[in-house]
Tab-separated table of C-alpha atoms in Angstrom:
chain	number	residue	atom	x	y	z
A	1	UNK	CA	37.208	-70.201	-104.455
A	2	UNK	CA	35.472	-73.582	-104.553
A	3	UNK	CA	36.886	-76.374	-106.685
A	4	UNK	CA	34.625	-78.801	-108.537
A	5	UNK	CA	35.395	-82.197	-110.007
A	6	UNK	CA	33.303	-82.040	-113.169
A	7	UNK	CA	32.377	-85.038	-115.300
A	8	UNK	CA	31.073	-84.387	-118.812
A	9	UNK	CA	29.683	-87.410	-120.644
A	10	UNK	CA	28.662	-87.596	-124.256
A	11	UNK	CA	28.463	-89.769	-127.329
A	12	UNK	CA	30.469	-89.728	-130.508
A	13	UNK	CA	28.188	-88.966	-133.446
A	14	UNK	CA	29.135	-91.683	-135.950
A	15	UNK	CA	32.793	-90.788	-136.635
A	16	UNK	CA	33.953	-92.041	-140.024
A	17	UNK	CA	37.086	-92.309	-142.115
A	18	UNK	CA	40.247	-90.659	-140.874
A	19	UNK	CA	38.549	-89.326	-137.741
A	20	UNK	CA	37.474	-92.833	-136.746
A	21	UNK	CA	40.988	-94.170	-137.367
A	22	UNK	CA	42.524	-91.383	-135.265
A	23	UNK	CA	40.097	-92.071	-132.410
A	24	UNK	CA	40.862	-95.796	-132.527
A	25	UNK	CA	44.605	-95.130	-132.556
A	26	UNK	CA	44.267	-93.046	-129.369
A	27	UNK	CA	41.816	-95.380	-127.576
A	28	UNK	CA	42.976	-97.406	-124.611
A	29	UNK	CA	40.711	-99.838	-122.786
A	30	UNK	CA	43.156	-100.629	-120.002
A	31	UNK	CA	44.669	-97.252	-119.073
A	32	UNK	CA	43.371	-96.150	-115.676
A	33	UNK	CA	45.240	-92.829	-115.763
A	34	UNK	CA	42.336	-91.364	-117.732
A	35	UNK	CA	40.052	-91.809	-114.749
A	36	UNK	CA	41.655	-88.947	-112.828
A	37	UNK	CA	40.486	-85.351	-112.682
A	38	UNK	CA	43.042	-82.733	-113.766
A	39	UNK	CA	43.079	-79.013	-114.444
A	40	UNK	CA	43.738	-79.613	-118.140
A	41	UNK	CA	40.991	-82.238	-118.379
A	42	UNK	CA	41.136	-85.855	-119.472
A	43	UNK	CA	39.138	-87.349	-122.346
A	44	UNK	CA	38.541	-91.110	-122.127
A	45	UNK	CA	36.622	-93.545	-124.307
A	46	UNK	CA	36.686	-97.177	-125.317
A	47	UNK	CA	37.444	-98.733	-128.699
A	48	UNK	CA	33.763	-99.209	-129.544
A	49	UNK	CA	33.538	-95.385	-129.895
A	50	UNK	CA	30.102	-95.105	-128.345
A	51	UNK	CA	30.388	-92.768	-125.410
A	52	UNK	CA	33.170	-90.713	-123.875
A	53	UNK	CA	33.857	-88.931	-120.619
A	54	UNK	CA	35.814	-85.788	-119.863
A	55	UNK	CA	37.063	-85.259	-116.315
A	56	UNK	CA	38.309	-81.853	-115.217
A	57	UNK	CA	38.983	-79.821	-112.063
A	58	UNK	CA	37.379	-76.385	-112.250
A	59	UNK	CA	37.925	-73.576	-109.761
A	60	UNK	CA	35.333	-70.788	-109.849
A	61	UNK	CA	34.590	-67.762	-107.680
A	62	UNK	CA	32.153	-68.500	-104.850
A	63	UNK	CA	28.528	-67.597	-105.343
A	64	UNK	CA	25.035	-68.968	-105.774
A	65	UNK	CA	25.728	-69.967	-109.369
A	66	UNK	CA	29.243	-71.395	-108.823
A	67	UNK	CA	28.212	-74.948	-109.728
A	68	UNK	CA	26.520	-73.813	-112.939
A	69	UNK	CA	29.583	-71.766	-113.909
A	70	UNK	CA	31.801	-74.828	-113.299
A	71	UNK	CA	29.467	-76.925	-115.478
A	72	UNK	CA	29.475	-74.314	-118.239
A	73	UNK	CA	33.272	-73.971	-118.196
A	74	UNK	CA	33.785	-77.757	-118.328
A	75	UNK	CA	31.277	-78.115	-121.157
A	76	UNK	CA	33.023	-75.379	-123.150
A	77	UNK	CA	36.417	-77.033	-122.555
A	78	UNK	CA	35.288	-80.414	-123.876
A	79	UNK	CA	33.407	-78.874	-126.804
A	80	UNK	CA	36.527	-76.909	-127.763
A	81	UNK	CA	38.679	-80.053	-127.534
A	82	UNK	CA	36.275	-82.175	-129.592
A	83	UNK	CA	35.792	-79.517	-132.267
A	84	UNK	CA	39.529	-78.794	-132.481
A	85	UNK	CA	40.191	-82.513	-133.065
A	86	UNK	CA	37.274	-82.828	-135.490
A	87	UNK	CA	35.466	-85.424	-133.342
A	88	UNK	CA	31.687	-85.368	-133.958
A	89	UNK	CA	29.685	-85.509	-130.709
A	90	UNK	CA	26.195	-85.246	-129.244
A	91	UNK	CA	24.187	-85.649	-126.017
A	92	UNK	CA	26.474	-83.931	-123.501
A	93	UNK	CA	25.528	-84.242	-119.836
A	94	UNK	CA	27.371	-82.656	-116.917
A	95	UNK	CA	27.646	-83.603	-113.240
A	96	UNK	CA	29.989	-82.418	-110.521
A	97	UNK	CA	31.136	-82.727	-106.941
A	98	UNK	CA	32.246	-79.743	-104.912
A	99	UNK	CA	35.495	-80.709	-103.235
A	100	UNK	CA	34.593	-78.773	-100.063
A	101	UNK	CA	31.592	-81.081	-99.620
A	102	UNK	CA	33.661	-84.257	-99.490
A	103	UNK	CA	33.981	-85.599	-95.960
A	104	UNK	CA	36.585	-88.057	-94.838
A	105	UNK	CA	35.951	-90.582	-92.115
A	106	UNK	CA	38.161	-90.249	-89.067
A	107	UNK	CA	39.385	-93.356	-87.354
């Protein structure tokens, strides 16, 4: 089964009040741990609350539509997270890299 590193980007849709305060309390501009891809997924954003990114590792059965299924699963994961937390969002875009396609240079 191929594994994809999937990056979902989006924008917060004018969070206000308690939601804005909660987002600001959880924001970290200097934490690089959020830049990794994990099976649970990692949501990162800056204190200006413009855009966010969600990085996740997705494993899907092989097939012609494997990349699309990985994109769909990642998009559903981030939408579920954002809606569960009450974070308003818009403009989601998805990109991915199939881990089998990554080549390492030999010395």
